[in-house]
Tab-separated table of C-alpha atoms in Angstrom:
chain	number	residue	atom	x	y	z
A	1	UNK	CA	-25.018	1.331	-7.771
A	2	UNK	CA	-23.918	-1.282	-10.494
A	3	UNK	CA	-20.196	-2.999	-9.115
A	4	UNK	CA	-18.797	-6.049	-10.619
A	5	UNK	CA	-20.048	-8.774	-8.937
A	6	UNK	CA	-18.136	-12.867	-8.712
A	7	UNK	CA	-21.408	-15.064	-10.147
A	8	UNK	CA	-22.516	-17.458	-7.575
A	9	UNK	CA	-22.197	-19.856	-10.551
A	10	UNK	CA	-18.596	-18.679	-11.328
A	11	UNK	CA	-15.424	-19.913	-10.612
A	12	UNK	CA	-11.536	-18.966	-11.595
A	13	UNK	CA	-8.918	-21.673	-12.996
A	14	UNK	CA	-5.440	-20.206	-13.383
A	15	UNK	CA	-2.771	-21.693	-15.764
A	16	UNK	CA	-1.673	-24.132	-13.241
A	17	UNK	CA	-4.649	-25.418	-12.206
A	18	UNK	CA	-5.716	-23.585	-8.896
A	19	UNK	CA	-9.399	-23.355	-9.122
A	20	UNK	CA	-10.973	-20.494	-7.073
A	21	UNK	CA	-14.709	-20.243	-6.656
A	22	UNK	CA	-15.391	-17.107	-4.366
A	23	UNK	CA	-13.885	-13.324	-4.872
A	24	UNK	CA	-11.027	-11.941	-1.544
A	25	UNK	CA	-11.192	-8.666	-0.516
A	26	UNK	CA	-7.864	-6.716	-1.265
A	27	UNK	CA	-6.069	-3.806	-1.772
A	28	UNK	CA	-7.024	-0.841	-4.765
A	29	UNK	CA	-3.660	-1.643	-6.801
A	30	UNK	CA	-2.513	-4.888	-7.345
A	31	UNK	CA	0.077	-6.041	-9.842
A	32	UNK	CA	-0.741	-8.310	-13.053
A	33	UNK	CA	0.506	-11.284	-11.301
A	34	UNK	CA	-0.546	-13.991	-10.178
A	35	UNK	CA	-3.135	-13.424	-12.301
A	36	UNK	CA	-6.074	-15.352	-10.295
A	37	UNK	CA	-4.726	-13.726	-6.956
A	38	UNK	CA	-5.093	-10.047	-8.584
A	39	UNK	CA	-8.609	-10.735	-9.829
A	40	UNK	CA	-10.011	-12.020	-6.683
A	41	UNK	CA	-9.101	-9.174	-4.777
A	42	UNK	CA	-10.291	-6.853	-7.673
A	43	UNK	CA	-13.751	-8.109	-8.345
A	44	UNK	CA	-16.071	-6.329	-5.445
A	45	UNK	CA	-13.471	-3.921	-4.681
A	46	UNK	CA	-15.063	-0.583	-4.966
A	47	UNK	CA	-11.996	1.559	-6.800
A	48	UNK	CA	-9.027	-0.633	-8.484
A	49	UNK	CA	-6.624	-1.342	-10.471
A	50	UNK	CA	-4.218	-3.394	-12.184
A	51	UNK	CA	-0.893	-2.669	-12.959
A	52	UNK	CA	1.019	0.741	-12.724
A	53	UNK	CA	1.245	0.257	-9.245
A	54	UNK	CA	3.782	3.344	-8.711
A	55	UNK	CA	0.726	5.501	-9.183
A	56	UNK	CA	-1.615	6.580	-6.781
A	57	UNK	CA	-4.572	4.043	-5.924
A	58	UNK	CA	-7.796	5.131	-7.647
A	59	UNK	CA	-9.914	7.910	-6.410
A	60	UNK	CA	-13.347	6.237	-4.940
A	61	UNK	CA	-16.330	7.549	-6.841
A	62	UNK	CA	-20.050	7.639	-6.239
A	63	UNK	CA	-20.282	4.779	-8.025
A	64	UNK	CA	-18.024	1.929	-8.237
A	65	UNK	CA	-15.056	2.867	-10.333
A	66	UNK	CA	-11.352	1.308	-11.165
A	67	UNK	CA	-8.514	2.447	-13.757
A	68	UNK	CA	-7.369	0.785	-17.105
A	69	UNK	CA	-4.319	1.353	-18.727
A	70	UNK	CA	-3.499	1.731	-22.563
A	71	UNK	CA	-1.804	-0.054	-24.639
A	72	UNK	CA	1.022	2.314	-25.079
A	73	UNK	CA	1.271	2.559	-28.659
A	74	UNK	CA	1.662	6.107	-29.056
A	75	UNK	CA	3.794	6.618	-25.546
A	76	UNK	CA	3.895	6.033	-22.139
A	77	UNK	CA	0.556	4.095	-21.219
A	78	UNK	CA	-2.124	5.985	-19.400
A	79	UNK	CA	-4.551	5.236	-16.863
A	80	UNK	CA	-8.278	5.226	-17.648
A	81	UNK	CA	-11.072	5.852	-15.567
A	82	UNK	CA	-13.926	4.641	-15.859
A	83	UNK	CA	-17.540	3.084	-13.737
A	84	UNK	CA	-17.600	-0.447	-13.514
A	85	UNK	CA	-21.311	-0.019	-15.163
A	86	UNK	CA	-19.765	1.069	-18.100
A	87	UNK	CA	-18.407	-2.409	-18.387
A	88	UNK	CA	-21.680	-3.851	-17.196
A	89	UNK	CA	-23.643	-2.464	-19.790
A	90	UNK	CA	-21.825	-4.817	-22.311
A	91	UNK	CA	-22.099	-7.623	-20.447
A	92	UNK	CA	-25.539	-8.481	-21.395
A	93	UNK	CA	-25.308	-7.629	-24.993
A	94	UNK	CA	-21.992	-9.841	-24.993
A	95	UNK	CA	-24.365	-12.669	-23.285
A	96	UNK	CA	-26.526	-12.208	-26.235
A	97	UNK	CA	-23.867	-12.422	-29.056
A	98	UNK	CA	-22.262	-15.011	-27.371
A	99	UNK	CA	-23.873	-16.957	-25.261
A	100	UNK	CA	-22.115	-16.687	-21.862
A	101	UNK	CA	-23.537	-17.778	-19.002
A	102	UNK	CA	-23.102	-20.402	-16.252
A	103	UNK	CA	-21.402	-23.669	-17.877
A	104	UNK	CA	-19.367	-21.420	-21.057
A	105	UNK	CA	-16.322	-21.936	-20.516
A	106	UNK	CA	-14.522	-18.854	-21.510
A	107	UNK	CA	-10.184	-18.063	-21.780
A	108	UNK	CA	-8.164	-15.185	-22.038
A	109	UNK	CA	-4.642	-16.122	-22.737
A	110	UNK	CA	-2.842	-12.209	-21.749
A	111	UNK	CA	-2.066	-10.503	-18.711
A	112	UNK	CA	-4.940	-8.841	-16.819
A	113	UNK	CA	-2.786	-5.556	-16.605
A	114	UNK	CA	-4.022	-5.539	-20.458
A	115	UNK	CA	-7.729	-4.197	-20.576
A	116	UNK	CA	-8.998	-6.430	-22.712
A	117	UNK	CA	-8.016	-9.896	-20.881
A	118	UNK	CA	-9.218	-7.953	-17.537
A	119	UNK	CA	-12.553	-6.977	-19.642
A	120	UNK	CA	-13.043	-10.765	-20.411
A	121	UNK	CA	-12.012	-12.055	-17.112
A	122	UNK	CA	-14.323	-9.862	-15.820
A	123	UNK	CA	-17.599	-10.305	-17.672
A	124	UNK	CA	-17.095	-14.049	-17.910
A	125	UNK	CA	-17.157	-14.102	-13.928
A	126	UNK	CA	-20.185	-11.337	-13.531
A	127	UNK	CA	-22.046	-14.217	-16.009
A	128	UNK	CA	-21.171	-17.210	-13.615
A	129	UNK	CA	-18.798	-18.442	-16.587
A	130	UNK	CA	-16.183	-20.744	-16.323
A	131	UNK	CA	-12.869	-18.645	-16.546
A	132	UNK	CA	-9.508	-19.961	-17.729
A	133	UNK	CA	-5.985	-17.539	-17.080
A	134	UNK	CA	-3.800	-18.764	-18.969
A	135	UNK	CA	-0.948	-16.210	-18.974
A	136	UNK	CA	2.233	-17.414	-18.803
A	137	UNK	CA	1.965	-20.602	-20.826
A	138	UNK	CA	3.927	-21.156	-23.802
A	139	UNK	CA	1.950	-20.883	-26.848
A	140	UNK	CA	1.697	-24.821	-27.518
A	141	UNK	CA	0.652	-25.389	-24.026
A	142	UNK	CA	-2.020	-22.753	-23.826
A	143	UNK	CA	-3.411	-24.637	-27.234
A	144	UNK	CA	-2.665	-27.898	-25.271
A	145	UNK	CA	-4.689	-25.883	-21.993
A	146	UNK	CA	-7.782	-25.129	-24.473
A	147	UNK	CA	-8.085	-28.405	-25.891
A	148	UNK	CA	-7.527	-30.162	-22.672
A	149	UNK	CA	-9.971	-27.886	-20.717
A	150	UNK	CA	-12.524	-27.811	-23.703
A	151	UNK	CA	-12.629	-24.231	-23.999
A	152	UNK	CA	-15.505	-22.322	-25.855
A	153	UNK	CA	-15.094	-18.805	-25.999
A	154	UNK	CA	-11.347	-17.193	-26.416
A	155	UNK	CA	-10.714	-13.406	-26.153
A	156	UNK	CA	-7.254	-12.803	-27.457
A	157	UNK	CA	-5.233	-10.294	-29.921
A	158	UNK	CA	-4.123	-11.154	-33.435
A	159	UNK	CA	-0.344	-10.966	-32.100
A	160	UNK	CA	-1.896	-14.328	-29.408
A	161	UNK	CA	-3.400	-15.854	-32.050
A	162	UNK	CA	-0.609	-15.970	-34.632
A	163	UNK	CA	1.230	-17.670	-32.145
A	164	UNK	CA	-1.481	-19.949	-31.155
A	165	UNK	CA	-1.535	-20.726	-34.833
A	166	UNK	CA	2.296	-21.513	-34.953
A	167	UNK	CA	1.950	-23.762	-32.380
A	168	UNK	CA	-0.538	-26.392	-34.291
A	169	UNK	CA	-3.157	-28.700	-33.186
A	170	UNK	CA	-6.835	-28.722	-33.689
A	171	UNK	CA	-9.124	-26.871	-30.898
A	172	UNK	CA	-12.832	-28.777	-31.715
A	173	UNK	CA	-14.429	-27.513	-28.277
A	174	UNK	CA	-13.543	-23.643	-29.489
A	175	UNK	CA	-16.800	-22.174	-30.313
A	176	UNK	CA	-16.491	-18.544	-30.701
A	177	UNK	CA	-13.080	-16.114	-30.653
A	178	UNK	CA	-13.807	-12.528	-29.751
A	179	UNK	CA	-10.826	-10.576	-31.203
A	180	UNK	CA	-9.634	-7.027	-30.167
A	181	UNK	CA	-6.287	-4.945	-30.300
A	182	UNK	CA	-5.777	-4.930	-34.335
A	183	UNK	CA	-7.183	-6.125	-37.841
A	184	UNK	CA	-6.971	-10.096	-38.170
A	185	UNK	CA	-4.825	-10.309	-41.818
A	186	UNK	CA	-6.050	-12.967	-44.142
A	187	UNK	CA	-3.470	-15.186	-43.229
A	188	UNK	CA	-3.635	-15.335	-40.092
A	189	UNK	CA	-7.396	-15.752	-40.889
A	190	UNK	CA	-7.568	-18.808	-42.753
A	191	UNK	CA	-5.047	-19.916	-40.141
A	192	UNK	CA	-7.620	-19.779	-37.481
A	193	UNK	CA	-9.883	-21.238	-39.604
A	194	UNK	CA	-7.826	-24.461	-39.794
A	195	UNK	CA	-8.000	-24.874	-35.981
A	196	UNK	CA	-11.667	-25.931	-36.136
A	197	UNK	CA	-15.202	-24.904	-36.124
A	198	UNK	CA	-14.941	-21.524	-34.120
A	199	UNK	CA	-16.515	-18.087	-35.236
A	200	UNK	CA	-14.293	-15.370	-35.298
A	201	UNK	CA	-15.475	-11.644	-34.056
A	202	UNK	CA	-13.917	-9.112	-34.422
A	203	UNK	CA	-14.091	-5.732	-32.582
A	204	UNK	CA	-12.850	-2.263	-32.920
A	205	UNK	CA	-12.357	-0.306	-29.977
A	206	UNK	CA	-10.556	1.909	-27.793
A	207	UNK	CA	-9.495	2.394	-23.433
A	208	UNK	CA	-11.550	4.912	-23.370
A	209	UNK	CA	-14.435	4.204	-25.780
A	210	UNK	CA	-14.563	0.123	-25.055
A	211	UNK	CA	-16.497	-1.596	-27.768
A	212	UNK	CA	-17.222	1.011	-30.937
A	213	UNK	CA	-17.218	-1.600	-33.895
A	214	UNK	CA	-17.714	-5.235	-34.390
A	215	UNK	CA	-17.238	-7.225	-37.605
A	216	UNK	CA	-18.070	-10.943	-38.699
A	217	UNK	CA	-18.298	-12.659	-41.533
A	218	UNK	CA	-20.780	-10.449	-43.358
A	219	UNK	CA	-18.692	-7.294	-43.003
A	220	UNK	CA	-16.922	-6.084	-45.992
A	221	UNK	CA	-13.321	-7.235	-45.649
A	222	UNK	CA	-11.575	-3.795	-45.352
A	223	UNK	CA	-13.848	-2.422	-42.977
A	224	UNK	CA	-13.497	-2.627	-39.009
A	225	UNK	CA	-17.270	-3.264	-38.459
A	226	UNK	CA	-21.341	-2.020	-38.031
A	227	UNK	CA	-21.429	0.243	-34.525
A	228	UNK	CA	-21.511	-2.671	-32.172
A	229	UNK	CA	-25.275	-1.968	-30.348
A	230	UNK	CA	-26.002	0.972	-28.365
A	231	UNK	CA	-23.053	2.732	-30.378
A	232	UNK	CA	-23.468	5.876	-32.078
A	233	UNK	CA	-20.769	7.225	-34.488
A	234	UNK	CA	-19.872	10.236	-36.093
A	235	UNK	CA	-17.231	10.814	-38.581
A	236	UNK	CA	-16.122	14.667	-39.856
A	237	UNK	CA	-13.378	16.601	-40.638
A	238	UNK	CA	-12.141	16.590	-36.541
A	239	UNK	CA	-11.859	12.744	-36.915
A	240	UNK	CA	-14.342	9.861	-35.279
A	241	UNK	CA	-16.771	10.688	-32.304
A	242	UNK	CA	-17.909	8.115	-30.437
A	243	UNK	CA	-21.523	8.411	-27.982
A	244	UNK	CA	-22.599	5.260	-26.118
A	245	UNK	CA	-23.122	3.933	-22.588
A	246	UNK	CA	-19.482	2.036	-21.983
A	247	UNK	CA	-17.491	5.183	-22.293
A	248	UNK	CA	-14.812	5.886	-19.760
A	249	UNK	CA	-15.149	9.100	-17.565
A	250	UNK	CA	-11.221	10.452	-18.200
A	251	UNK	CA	-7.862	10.193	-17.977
A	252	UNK	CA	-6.469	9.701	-14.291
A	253	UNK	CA	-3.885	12.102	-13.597
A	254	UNK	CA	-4.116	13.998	-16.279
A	255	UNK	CA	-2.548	14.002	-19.891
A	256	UNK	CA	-3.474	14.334	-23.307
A	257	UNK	CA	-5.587	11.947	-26.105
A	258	UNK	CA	-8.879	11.849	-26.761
A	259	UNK	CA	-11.340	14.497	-25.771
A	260	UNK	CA	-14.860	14.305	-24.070
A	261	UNK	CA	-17.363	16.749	-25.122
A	262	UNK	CA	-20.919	17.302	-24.877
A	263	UNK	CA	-21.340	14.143	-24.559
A	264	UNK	CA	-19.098	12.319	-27.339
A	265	UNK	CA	-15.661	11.505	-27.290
A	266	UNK	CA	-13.529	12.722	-29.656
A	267	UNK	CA	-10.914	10.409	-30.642
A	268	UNK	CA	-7.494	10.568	-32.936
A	269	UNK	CA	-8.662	8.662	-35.568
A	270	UNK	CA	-10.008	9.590	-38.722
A	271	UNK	CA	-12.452	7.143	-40.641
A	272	UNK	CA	-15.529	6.979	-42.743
A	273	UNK	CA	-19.012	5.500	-42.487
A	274	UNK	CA	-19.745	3.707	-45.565
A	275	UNK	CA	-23.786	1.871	-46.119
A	276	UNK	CA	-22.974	1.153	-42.088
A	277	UNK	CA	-19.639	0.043	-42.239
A	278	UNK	CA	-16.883	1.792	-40.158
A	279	UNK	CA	-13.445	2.723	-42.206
A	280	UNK	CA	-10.806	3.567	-40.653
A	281	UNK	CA	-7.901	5.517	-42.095
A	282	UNK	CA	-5.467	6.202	-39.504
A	283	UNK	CA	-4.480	7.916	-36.712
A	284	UNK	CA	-3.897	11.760	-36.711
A	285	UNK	CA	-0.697	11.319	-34.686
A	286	UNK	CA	0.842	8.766	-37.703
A	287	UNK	CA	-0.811	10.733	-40.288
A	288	UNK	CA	2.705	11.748	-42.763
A	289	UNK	CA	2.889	14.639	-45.764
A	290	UNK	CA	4.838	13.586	-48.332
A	291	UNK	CA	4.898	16.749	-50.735
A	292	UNK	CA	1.646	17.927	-49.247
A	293	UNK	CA	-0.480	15.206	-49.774
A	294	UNK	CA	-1.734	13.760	-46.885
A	295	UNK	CA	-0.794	9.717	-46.430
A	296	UNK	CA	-2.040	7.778	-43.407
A	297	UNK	CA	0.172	4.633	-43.187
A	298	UNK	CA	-2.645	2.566	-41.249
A	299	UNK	CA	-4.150	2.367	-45.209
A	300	UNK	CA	-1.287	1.021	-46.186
A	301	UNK	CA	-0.399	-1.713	-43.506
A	302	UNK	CA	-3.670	-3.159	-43.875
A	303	UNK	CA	-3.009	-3.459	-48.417
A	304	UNK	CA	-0.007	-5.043	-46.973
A	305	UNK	CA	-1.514	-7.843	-44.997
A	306	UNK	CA	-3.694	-8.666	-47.563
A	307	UNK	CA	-0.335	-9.472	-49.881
A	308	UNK	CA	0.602	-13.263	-50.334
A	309	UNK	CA	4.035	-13.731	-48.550
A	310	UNK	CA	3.676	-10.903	-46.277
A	311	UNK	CA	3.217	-11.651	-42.711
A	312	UNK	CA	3.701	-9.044	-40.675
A	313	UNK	CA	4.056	-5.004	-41.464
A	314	UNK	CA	4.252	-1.713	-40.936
A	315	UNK	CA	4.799	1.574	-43.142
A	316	UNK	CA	6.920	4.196	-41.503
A	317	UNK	CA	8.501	7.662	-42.289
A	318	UNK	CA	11.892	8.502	-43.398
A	319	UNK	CA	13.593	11.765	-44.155
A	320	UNK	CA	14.008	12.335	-47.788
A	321	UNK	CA	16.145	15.626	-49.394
A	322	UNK	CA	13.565	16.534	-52.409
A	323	UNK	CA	10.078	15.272	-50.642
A	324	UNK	CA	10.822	16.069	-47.125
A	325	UNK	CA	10.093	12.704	-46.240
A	326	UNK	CA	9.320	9.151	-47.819
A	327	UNK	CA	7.795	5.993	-46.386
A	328	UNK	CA	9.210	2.195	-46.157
A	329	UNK	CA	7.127	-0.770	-45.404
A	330	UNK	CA	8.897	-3.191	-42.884
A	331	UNK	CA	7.850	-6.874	-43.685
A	332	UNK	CA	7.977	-9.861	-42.287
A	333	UNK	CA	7.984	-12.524	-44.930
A	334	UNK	CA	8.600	-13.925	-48.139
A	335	UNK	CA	11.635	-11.841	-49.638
A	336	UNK	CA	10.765	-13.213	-52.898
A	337	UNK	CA	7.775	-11.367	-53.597
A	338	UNK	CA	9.348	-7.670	-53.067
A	339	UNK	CA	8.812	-7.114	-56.614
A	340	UNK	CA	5.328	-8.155	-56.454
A	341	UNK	CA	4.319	-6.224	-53.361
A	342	UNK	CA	5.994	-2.602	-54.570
A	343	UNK	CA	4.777	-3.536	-57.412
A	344	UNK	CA	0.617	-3.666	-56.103
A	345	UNK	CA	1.094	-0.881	-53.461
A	346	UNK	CA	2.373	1.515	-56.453
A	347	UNK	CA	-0.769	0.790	-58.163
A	348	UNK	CA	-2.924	1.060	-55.171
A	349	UNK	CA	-1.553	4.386	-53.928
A	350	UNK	CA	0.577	5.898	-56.802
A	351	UNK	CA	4.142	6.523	-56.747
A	352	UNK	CA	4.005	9.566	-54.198
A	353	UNK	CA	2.151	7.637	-51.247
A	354	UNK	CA	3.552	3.925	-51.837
A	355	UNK	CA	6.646	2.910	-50.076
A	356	UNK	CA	9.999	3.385	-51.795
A	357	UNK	CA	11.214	0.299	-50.660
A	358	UNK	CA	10.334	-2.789	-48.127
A	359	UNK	CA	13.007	-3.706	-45.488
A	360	UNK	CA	12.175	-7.509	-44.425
A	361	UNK	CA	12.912	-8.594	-40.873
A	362	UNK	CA	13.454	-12.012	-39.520
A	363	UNK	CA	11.565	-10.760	-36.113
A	364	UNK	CA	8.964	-8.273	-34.668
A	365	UNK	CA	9.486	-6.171	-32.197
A	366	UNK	CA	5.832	-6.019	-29.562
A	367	UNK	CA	4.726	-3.708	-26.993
A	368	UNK	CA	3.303	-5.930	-23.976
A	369	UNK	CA	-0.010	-5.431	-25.165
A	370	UNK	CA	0.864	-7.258	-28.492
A	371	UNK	CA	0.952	-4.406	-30.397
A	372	UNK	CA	3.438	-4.004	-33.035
A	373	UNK	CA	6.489	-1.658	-31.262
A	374	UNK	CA	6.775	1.331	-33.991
A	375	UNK	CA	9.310	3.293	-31.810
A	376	UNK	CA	11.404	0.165	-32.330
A	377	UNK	CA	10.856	-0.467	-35.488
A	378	UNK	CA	11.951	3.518	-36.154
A	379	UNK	CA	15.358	3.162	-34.400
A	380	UNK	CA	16.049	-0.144	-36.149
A	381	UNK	CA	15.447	1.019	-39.431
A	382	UNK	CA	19.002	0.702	-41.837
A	383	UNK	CA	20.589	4.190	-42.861
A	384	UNK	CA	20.205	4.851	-46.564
């Protein structure tokens, strides 16, 4: 009966410097702060979770369980369930890849209500790692925190990392940054590149499928990764399928997404395997016809962040009277090279998929997980 377990080696700092160095007991739902006081009564606890708690506390299984949410992209977030081995069983490949142990010195800079800070709090704790919190910092003083505190391994999101970035400074210690949520863009690439001598990982995954692709240096640029190990995918005409040991077990409480079945979980994303590499083209739910072709705007975003003066972006729908509906690209920016980016997304997609026009924006709208807020984006977008 595999639980998560606080290393004897371990120990906790939070942002302000309380250093804890031996897991509580504590209730089954505990809010996402204080961060270091919700993990010690989570870690040991045989059904938990953080955040949502308006909803009942998790179910106890016959095996150690707990609930993560989603990040909310498509809706209301929903509450995972899954065994705390699934989690486990990544642990020791992670060790592998990345060398955590006692003495790393690992950081996640979100809330733990966000699956993947909890996932690295978590493992870095079950490997007798040195944890760092540091939600609630400013981005120049978590960059100040990681310097100071010499900081090896980072788990963060691109949307953390841009602002990390902004924030300047050099971070020598910073060995390796493991990078989940979205696709790094080139800029913010090379950006990360100029804070020192730290590899950058990415991974492609989901709440209920945790790690399904990782990608490094070697992978080819547009692609979101080689199965990370023990991962077996399968991509048809229903969309990706995903079979491995860190799957979750369901949705708690009901409601729709992806499916289990036989074994493989079905989720709503459609993508191709290419000499190993995983593609991804979108999500069903996003998926637009424009005069019955079939456009996924995912594509699209990522063309975009590979643009010079294009920051930020993201293609959505609008109604049109002769094609039903259109799509615009919302940018964040240099307004100066409009002509230039229409100009390579025509030639990319043709003159039926590309956006009919970019709207720039002077800020971004996030969901709390970092992701970019599309519902906002939708009701912001100017009247023609």
């Amino acid at each position: 009966m595999e639980s998560f377990r606080w290393h004897p080696a371990a120990r906790a700092v939070d942002a302000r410097g309380t250093v804890c160095e031996g897991a509580v007991p504590g209730a089954a739902v505990l809010p996402d702060r204080p961060a270091l006081a919700a993990l010690q009564s989570a870690i040991g606890h045989p059904a938990f979770r953080i955040g949502a708690t308006e909803a009942p506390p998790p179910e106890p299984g016959r095996v150690p369980v707990f609930e993560t949410l989603t990040g909310g992209t498509s809706g209301t977030p929903k509450r995972i369930r899954r065994t705390q081995a699934s989690w486990i069983a990544s642990f020791a490949v992670n060790a592998r890849l990345f060398g955590i142990g006692p003495g790393t010195r690992v950081a996640v800079l979100g809330r733990l209500v966000h699956s993947l800070a909890l996932y690295g709090a978590v493992e870095a704790l079950h490997l007798g790692a040195e944890l760092h919190l540091l939600d609630g910092l400013r981005p120049d003083r978590q960059r100040a925190a990681l310097a100071a505190r010499r900081v090896s391994l980072l788990y963060a999101t691109p949307a953390q990392l841009r602002l990390l970035t902004e924030a300047g400074g050099a971070l020598p210690d910073l060995r390796h940054i493991v990078v989940g949520g979205s696709k790094l863009d080139p800029a913010l690439r090379a950006a990360l590149a100029a804070l020192g001598p730290a590899r950058v990982t990415e991974f492609y995954g989901a709440a209920e499928a945790s790690f399904i692709a990782m990608a490094d240096e070697t992978t080819p640029p547009d692609s979101v990764g080689r199965p990370y190990p023990g991962v077996e995918l399968r991509c048809d005409t229903d969309g990706l399928s995903v079979r491995s040991p860190y799957l979750a077990e369901g949705y708690a409480g009901g409601g729709a997404g992806a499916e289990w079945r036989d074994g493989w979980l079905h989720l709503d994303e459609f993508a191709e395997l290419r000499d190993g590499a995983l593609f991804l083209r979108g999500r069903a739910g996003r998926r637009v016809k424009i005069a019955d072709q079939s456009v996924f705007p995912e594509e699209i975003e990522l063309a975009l962040l590979g643009l010079p003066g294009v920051t930020r972006a993201a293609v959505l729908p609008v109604a049109d009277g002769l094609r039903g509906q259109v799509l615009v690209a919302v940018v964040v920016g240099d307004r100066a090279a409009e002509p230039a980016i229409l100009h390579a997304l025509r030639a990319a997609f043709g003159l039926l998929a590309a956006p009919r026009r970019v709207i720039w924006r002077d800020s971004w709208p996030e969901l709390p997980s970092g992701k970019t807020d599309l519902a906002a984006l939708a009701w912001d977008l100017p009247d023609d």
